[in-house]
Coordinates of C-alpha atoms and ligand atoms in Angstrom, one line a residue:
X1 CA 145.0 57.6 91.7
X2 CA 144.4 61.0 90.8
X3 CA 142.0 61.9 94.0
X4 CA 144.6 60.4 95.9
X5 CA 147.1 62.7 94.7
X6 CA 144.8 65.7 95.0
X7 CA 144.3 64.7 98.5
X8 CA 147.8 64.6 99.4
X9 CA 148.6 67.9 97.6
X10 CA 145.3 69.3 99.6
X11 CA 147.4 67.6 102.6
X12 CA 150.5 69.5 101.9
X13 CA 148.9 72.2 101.5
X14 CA 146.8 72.3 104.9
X15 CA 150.3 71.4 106.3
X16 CA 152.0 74.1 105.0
X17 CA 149.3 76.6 106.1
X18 CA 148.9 75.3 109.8
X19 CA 150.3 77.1 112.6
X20 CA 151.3 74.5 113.6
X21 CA 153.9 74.7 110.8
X22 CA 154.5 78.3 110.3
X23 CA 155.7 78.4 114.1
X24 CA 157.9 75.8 114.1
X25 CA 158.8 77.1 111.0
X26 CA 159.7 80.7 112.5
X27 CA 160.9 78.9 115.8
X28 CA 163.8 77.1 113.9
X29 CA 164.7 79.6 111.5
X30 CA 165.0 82.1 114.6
X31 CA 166.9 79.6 116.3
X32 CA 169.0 78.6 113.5
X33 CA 170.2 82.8 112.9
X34 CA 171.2 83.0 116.3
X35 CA 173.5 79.9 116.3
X36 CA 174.8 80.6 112.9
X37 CA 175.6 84.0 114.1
X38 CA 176.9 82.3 117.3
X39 CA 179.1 79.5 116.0
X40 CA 180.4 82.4 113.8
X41 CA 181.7 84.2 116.3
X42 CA 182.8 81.4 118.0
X43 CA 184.6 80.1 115.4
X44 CA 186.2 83.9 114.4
X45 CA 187.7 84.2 118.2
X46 CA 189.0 80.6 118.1
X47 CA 190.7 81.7 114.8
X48 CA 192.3 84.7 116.0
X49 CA 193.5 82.7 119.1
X50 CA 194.6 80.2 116.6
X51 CA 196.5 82.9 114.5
X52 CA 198.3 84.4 117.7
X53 CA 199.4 81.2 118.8
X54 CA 201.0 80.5 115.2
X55 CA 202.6 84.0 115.1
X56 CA 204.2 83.4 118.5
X57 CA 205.3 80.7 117.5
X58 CA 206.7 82.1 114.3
X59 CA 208.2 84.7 117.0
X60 CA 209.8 82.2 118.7
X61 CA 211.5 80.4 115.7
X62 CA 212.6 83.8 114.3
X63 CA 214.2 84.1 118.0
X64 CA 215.9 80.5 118.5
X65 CA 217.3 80.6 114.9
X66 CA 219.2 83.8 114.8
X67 CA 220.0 82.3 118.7
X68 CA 223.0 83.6 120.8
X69 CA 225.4 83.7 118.0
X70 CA 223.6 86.6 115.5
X71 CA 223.8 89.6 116.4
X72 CA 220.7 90.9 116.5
X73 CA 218.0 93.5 117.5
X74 CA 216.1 91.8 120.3
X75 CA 212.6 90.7 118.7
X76 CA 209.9 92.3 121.1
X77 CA 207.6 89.8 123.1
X78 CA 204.5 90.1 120.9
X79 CA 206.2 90.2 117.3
X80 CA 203.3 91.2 116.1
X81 CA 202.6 91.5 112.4
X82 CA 205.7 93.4 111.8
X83 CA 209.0 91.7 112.5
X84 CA 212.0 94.1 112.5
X85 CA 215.5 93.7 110.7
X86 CA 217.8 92.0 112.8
X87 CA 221.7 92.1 112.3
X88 CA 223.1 88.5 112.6
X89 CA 226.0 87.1 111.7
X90 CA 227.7 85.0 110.6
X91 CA 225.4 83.9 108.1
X92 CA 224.5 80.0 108.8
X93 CA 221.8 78.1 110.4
X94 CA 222.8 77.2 113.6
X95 CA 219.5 74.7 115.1
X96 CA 217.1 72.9 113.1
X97 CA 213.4 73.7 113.1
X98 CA 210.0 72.5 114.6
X99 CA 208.0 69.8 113.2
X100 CA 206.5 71.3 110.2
X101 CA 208.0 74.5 110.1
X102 CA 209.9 76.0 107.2
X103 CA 213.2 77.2 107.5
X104 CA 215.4 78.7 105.0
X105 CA 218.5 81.2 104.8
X106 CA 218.4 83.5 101.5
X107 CA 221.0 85.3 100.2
X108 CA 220.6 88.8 99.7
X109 CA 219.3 88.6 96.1
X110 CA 217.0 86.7 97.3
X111 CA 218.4 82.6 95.9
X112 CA 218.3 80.0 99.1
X113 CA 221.6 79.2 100.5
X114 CA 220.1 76.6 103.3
X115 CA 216.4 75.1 103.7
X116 CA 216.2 73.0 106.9
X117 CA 212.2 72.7 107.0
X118 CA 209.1 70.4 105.8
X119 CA 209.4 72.5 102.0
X120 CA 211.6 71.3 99.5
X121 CA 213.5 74.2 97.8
X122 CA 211.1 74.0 94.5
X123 CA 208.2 74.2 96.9
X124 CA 209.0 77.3 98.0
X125 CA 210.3 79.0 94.6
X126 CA 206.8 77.6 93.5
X127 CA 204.7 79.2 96.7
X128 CA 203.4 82.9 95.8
X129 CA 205.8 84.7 98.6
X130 CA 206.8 88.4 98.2
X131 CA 210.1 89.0 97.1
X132 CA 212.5 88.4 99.6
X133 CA 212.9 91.3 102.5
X134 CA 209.2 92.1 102.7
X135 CA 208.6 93.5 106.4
X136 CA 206.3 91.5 108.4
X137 CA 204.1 88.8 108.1
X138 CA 202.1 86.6 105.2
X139 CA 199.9 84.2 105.1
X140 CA 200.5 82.0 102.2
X141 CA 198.1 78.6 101.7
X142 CA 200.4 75.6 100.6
X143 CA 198.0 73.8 98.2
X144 CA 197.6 70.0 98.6
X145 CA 199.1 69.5 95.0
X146 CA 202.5 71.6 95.5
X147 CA 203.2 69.6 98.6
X148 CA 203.0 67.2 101.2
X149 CA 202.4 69.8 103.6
X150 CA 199.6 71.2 102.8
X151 CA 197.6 74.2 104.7
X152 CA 198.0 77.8 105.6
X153 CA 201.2 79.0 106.8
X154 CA 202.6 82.3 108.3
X155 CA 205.8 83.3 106.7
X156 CA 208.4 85.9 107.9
X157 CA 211.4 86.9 106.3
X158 CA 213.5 89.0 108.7
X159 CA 217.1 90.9 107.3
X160 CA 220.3 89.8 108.3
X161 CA 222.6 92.3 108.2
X162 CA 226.5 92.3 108.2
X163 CA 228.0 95.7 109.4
X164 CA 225.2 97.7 108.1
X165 CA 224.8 95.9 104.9
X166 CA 221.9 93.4 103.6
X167 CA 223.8 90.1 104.1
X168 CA 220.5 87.8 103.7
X169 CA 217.2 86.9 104.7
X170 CA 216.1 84.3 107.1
X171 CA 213.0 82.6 105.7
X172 CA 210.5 81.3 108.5
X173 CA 207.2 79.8 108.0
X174 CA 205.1 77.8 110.8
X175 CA 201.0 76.1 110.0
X176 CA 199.0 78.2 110.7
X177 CA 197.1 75.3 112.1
X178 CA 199.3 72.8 113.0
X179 CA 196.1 70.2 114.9
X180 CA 194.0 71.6 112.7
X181 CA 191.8 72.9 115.8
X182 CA 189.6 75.5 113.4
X183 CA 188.7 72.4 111.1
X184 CA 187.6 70.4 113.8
X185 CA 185.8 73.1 115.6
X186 CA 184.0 74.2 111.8
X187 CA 182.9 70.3 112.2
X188 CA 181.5 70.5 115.5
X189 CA 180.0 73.7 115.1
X190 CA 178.2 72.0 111.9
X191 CA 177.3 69.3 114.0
X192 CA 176.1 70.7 117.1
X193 CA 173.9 73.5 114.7
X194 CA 172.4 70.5 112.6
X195 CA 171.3 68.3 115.5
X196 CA 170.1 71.4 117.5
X197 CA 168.2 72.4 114.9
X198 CA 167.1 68.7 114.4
X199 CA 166.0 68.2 117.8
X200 CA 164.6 71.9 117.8
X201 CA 162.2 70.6 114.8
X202 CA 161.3 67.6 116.3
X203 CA 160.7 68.5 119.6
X204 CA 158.9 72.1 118.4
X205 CA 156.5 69.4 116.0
X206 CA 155.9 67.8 119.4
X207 CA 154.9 70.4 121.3
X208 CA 153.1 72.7 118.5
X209 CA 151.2 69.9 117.8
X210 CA 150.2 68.9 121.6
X211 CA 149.5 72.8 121.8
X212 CA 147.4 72.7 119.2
X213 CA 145.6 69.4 120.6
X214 CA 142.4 71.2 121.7
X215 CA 142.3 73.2 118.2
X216 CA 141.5 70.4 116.3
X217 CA 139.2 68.7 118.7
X218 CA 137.4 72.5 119.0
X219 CA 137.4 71.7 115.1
X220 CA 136.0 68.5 115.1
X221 CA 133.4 69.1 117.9
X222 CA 132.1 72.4 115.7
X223 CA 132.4 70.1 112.6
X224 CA 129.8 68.0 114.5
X225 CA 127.7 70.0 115.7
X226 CA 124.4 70.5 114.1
X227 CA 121.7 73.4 114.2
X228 CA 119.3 70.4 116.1
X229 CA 122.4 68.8 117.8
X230 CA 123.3 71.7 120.1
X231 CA 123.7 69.5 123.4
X232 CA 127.5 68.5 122.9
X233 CA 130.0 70.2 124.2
X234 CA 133.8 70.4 124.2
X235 CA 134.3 70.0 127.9
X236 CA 137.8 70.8 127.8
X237 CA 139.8 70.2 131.0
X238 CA 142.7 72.8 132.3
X239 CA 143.2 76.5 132.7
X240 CA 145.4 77.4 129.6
X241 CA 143.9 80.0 127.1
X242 CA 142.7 77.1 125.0
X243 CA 140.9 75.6 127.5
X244 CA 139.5 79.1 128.0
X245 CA 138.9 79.2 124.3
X246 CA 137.0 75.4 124.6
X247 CA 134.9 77.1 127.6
X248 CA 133.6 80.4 125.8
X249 CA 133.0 78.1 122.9
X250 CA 130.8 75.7 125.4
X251 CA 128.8 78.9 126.9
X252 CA 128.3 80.0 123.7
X253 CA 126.7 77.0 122.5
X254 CA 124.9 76.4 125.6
X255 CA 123.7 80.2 124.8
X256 CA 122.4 78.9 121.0
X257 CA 120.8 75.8 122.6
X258 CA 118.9 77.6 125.0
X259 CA 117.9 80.1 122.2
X260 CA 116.9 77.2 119.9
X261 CA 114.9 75.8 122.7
X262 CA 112.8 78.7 123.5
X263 CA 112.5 79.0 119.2
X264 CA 110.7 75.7 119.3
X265 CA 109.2 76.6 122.4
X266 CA 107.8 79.2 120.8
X267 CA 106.7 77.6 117.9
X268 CA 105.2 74.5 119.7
X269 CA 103.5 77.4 121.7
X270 CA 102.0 79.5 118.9
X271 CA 100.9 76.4 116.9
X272 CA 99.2 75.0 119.8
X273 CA 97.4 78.5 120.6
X274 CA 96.5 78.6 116.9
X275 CA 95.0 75.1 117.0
X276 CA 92.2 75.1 119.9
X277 CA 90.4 78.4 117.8
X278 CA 91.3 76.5 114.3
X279 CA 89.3 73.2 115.7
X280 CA 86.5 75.1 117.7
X281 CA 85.9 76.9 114.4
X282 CA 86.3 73.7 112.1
X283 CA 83.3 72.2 114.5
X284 CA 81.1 75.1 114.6
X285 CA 80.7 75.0 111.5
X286 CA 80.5 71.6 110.5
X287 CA 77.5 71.4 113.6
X288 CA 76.0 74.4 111.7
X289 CA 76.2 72.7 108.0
X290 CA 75.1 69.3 109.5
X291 CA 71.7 69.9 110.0
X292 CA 68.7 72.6 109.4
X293 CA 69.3 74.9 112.1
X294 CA 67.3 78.3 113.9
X295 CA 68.4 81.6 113.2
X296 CA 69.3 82.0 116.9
X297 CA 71.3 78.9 116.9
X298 CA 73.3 80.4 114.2
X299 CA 74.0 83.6 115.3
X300 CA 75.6 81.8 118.2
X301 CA 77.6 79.3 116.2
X302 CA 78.6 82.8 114.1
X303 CA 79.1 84.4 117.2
X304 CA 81.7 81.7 118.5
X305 CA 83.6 81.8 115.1
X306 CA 83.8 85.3 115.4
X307 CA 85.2 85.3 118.7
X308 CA 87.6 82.6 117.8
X309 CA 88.9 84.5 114.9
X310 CA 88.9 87.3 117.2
X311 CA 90.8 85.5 119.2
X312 CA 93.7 84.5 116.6
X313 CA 93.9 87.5 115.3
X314 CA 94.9 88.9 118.6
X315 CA 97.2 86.5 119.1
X316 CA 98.5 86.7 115.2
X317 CA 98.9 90.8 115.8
X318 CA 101.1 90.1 119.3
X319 CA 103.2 87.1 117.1
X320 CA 103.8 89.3 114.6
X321 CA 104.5 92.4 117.3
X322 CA 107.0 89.7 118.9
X323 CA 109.0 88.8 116.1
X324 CA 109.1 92.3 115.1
X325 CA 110.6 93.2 118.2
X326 CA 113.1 90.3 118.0
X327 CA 113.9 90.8 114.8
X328 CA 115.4 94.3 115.9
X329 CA 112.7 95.7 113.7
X330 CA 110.6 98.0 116.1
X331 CA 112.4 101.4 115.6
X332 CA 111.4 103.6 119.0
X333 CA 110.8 106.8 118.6
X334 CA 112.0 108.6 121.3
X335 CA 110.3 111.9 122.1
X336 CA 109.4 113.6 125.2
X337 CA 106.1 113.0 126.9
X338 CA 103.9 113.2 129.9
X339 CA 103.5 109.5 131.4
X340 CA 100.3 110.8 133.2
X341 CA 98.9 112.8 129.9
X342 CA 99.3 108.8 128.8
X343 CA 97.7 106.7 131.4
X344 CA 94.5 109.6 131.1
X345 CA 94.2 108.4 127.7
X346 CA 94.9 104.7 127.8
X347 CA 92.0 104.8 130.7
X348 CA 89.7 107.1 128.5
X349 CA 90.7 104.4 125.8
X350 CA 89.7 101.3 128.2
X351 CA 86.8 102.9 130.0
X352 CA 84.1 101.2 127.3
X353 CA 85.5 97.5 127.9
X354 CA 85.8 98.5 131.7
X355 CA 81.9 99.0 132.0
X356 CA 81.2 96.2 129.8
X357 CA 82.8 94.1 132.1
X358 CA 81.3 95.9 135.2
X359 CA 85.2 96.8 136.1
X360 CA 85.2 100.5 138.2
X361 CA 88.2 102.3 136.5
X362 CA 89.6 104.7 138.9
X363 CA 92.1 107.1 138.4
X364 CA 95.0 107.9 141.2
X365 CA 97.5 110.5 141.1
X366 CA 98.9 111.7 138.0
X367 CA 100.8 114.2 138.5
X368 CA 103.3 115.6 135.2
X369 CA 105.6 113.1 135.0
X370 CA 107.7 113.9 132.2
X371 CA 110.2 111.0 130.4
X372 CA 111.7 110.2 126.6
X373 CA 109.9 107.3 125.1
X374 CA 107.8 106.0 122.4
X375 CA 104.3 107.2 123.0
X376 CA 103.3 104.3 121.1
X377 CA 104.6 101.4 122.7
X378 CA 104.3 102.7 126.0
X379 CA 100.6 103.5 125.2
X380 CA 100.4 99.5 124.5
X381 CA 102.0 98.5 127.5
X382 CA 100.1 100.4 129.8
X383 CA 96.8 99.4 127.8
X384 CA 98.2 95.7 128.4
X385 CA 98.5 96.2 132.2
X386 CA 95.1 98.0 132.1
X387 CA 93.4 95.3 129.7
X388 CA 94.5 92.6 132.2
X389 CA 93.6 94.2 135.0
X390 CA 90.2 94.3 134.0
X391 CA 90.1 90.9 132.2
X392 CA 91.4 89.0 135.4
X393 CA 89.5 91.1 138.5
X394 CA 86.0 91.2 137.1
X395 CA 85.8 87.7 138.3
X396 CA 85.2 88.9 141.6
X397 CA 82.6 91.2 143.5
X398 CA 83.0 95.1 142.8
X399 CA 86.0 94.6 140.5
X400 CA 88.1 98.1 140.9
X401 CA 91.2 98.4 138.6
X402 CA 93.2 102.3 139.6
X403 CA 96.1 103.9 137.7
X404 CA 98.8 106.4 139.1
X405 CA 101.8 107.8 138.4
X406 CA 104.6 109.5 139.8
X407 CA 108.1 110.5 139.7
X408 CA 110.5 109.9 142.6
X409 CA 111.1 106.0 144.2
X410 CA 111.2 105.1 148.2
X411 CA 114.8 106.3 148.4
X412 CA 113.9 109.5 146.2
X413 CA 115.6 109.1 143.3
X414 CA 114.0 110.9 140.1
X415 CA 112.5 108.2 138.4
X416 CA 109.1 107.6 136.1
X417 CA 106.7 105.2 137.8
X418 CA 103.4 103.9 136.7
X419 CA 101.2 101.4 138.8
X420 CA 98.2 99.6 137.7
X421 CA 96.7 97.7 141.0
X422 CA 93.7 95.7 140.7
X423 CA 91.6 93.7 143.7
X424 CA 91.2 90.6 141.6
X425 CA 92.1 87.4 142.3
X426 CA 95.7 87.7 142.8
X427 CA 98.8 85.2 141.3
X428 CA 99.6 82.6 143.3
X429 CA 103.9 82.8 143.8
X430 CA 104.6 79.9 141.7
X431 CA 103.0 81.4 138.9
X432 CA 104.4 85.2 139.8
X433 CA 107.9 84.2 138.3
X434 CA 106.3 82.6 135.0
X435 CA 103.8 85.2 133.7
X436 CA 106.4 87.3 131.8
X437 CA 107.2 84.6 130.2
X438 CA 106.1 83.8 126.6
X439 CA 102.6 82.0 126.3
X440 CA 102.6 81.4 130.0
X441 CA 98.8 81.5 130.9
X442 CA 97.7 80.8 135.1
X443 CA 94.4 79.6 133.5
X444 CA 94.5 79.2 129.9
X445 CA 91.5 77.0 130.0
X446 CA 89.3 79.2 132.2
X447 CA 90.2 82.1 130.2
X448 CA 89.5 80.7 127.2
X449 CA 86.1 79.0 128.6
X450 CA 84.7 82.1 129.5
X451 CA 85.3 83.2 126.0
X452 CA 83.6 80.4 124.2
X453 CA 81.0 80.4 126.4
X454 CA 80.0 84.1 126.7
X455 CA 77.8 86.0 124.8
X456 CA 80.6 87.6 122.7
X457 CA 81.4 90.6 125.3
X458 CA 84.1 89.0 126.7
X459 CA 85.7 87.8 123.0
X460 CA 87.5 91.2 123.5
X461 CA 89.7 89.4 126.7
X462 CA 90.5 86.4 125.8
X463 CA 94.1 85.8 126.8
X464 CA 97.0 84.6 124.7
X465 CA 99.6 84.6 127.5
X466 CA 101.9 87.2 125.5
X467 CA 100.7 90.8 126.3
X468 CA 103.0 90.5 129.7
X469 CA 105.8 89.6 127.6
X470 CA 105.5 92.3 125.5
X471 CA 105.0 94.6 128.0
X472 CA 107.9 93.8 129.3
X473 CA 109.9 93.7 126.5
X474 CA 108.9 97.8 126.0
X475 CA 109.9 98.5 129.6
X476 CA 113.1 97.1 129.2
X477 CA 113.3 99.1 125.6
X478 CA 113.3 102.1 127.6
X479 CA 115.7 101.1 130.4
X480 CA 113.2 100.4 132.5
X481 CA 111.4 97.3 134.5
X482 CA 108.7 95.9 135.5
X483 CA 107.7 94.0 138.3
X484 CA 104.5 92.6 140.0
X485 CA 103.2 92.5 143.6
X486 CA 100.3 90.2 144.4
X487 CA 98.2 88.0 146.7
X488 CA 96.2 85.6 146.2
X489 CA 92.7 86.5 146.6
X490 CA 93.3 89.9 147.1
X491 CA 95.0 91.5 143.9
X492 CA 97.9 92.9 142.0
X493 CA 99.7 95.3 141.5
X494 CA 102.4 96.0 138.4
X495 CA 104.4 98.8 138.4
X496 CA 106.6 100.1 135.9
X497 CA 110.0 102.1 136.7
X498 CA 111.4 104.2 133.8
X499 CA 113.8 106.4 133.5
X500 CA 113.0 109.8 134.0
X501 CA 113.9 112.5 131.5
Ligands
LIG1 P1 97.1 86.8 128.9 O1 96.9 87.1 127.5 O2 96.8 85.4 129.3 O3 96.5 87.8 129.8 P2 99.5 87.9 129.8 O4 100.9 87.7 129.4 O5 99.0 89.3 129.8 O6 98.7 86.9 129.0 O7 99.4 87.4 131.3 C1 100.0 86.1 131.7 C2 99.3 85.5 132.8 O8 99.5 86.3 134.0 C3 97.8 85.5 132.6 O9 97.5 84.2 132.1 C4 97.3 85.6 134.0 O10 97.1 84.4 134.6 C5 98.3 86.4 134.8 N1 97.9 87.7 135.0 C6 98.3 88.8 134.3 N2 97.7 90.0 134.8 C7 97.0 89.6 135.9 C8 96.2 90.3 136.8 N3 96.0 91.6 136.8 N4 95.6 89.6 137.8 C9 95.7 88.2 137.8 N5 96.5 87.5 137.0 C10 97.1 88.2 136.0

């Protein structure tokens, strides 16, 4: 009972705090100022008209009952709030008034000598009129329990005079209202402002709430979505800005599924890479433990291990590299350096491994090629390019790997450029678009083969399919790019553009 109630208060509450709510809230009570302030007005000009009507009528009674046989001041047109002194005589009602008028002859102190209208004489000694001969006009309300005419009436009480003297007063009084047109208007107005702003609420519930449609399905759809269950999506049709807000919402996720993806990827990748030195090690050693063995056949079963651990540390050092760089962890230090004074030292650097493998490491032209970068990271992806170079051409007869550098592209724009060309064995061009990628290896199995089957001067080269990757991921540090040209059979050629500076 209790959680019910707690449920419906958390109802109210979320009800109260939707938009939904709040702008059909403002909606009405906009809506609902500006017909209050319009029926008012309304309502004030239909009174005024109403009031002018009853005073010209008032005019006209003042002007039929003094008739042809008073003399009298003519009454102007418009009689206005003020109603002059007429002279009359002699001093009598002559016609009988309108429906619901009052008409009454006063004497000059003020006593009534002759009441023709809807009052009785006490009625009007008990109404709250002026003393008699005011100038002008009142408005006097005739409450319901003095008489049985009650409402607002205009009263005027114009002079009678006899040869310059007060002979009397003639007391006229018309409703204000007579078909009570301001009551029944007040009642419309009511009306018409209560079912407006009925049908305003309804109809504003309606459409906030088909408005808000998509919001709530966004809702649910996010509500449902799980960090492994990134595949749905919201789908929603039209062109309105939620539909726009249902569309960002889909690219977005289809942004976080592809990133998940290439996460496992990744993982799946690394764990794999990890587990083909973790097993060749495992049975190394077990062959070596299993029996009595001679020393040369353990130095090669130590030789492999070594190689394979070789081997994951390399690949550990680039993981860890990766995820650094990932991670927004790898702080460049910018400074300015010489790209050639760089490739000189990253082929002084590679020379050793170069005639190991029987690779001729040639220098081109390096001429001062001056840029803002990292020395360190740029030193790692030339040594990279270099590294592979070598690993991949001495394969063939009179491997030759050459390094140059220069500053100004075909169109002769002031750039940084450094190539590394090899005559190796090329990349075939359905592998040319994948070897940037992470883990992506032509030949992981050959690679590795010549590894574990060398004498432990190749352990140096065996590939983990990321140095390209990271490469890349410097260039593009500095602004720059990197791109490959190569032929099968014949040899590649990477080049990196940087900005020059
Ligand atoms: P790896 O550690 O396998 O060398 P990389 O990311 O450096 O990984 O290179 C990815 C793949 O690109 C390699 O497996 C190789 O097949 C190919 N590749 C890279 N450089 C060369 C090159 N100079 N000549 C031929 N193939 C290359």
């Amino acid at each position: 009972m209790d959680g019910r109630k707690i449920s419906l208060t958390q109802k109210w509450s979320q009800f109260t705090h939707s938009i939904r709510f709040r702008l059909v809230l403002w909606f009405v009570l906009i809506l609902g100022i500006v017909m209050v302030v319009f029926s008012a007005f309304i309502y004030f000009r239909q009174a005024q008209d109403v009031r002018s009507q009853a005073l010209a009528r008032l005019n006209y009674t003042v002007e039929h009952t003094l008739g042809s046989g008073n003399e009298h001041e003519s009454l102007p047109d418009q009689l206005g709030e003020n109603l002059p002194a007429v002279n009359g005589s002699p001093l009598s009602l002559g016609s009988s008034p309108q429906a619901g008028e009052v008409l009454a002859l006063q004497a000059a102190d003020g006593s009534l000598l002759q009441n023709m209208g809807v009052l009785t004489d006490a009625e009007i000694q008990s109404l709250d009129l002026p003393l008699a001969g005011w100038n002008g006009v009142v408005q006097v309300n005739v409450p319901k329990s003095v008489s049985a005419s009650p409402g607002a009436y205009l009263f005027a009480d114009p002079i009678l005079q006899q040869n310059g003297r007060v002979s009397g007063y003639l007391l006229v009084g018309v409703p204000l209202d007579p078909n009570n047109q301001l009551g029944r208007l007040l009642i419309s107005l009511i009306l018409g402002n209560v079912l407006t702003l009925g049908i305003a609420l309804t109809g504003g519930f309606w459409l906030a709430d088909r408005a808000m449609r998509p919001v709530s399905t966004i809702t649910q759809a996010a509500r449902q979505i799980s960090e492994t269950d990134l595949h749905k999506r919201l789908n929603l049709e039209g062109r309105d800005e939620l539909s726009q807000l249902g569309s960002t919402f889909d690219a977005m996720l289809g942004r976080l599924q592809a990133a998940f993806e290439r996460q496992r990827q990744f993982t799946a990748d690394a764990s794999h890479e990890l587990r083909t030195p973790l097993t060749i090690i495992d049975l190394e050693s077990s062959r070596g433990l299993a029996n009595h063995r001679s020393a040369e056949e353990y130095e090669r079963i130590l030789g492999t291990i070594q190689a394979e651990n070789k081997s994951m540390i390399r690949l550990v050092n680039n993981l860890l590299s990766l995820a650094r760089m990932d991670a927004g962890q790898v702080k460049l230090k910018f400074e300015p350096l010489d790209l050639s004074e760089l490739a000189s030292e990253v082929v002084e650097r590679m020379q050793p491994l170069a005639q190991v493998q029987g690779v001729e490491l040639q220098v081109g032209a390096l001429p001062e090629t001056m840029l803002h970068g990292d020395r360190a990271n740029l030193s790692q992806m030339l040594t990279n390019l270099v590294e592979n170079g070598i690993k991949y051409s001495s394969r063939v007869s009179q491997p030759r790997v050459s390094i140059s550098v220069g500053s100004q592209d075909e169109a002769g724009r002031h750039i940084a450029w450094v190539r590394v060309s090899d005559n190796g064995p090329g990349i075939s061009p359905e592998h040319l678009a994948h070897i940037f990628d992470r883990f992506y290896q032509v030949e992981a199995s050959r690679s590795r083969a010549d590894v574990s089957g060398g004498d432990g001067s190749a352990q140096e080269s065996s590939g983990t399919g990321l140095g390209l990757a990271i490469a890349q991921w410097i260039a593009r540090a500095h602004q720059g790019e990197i791109r490959v040209e190569s032929t099968r059979g014949k040899g590649s050629m990477f080049e990196v553009v940087l900005p020059a500076g």
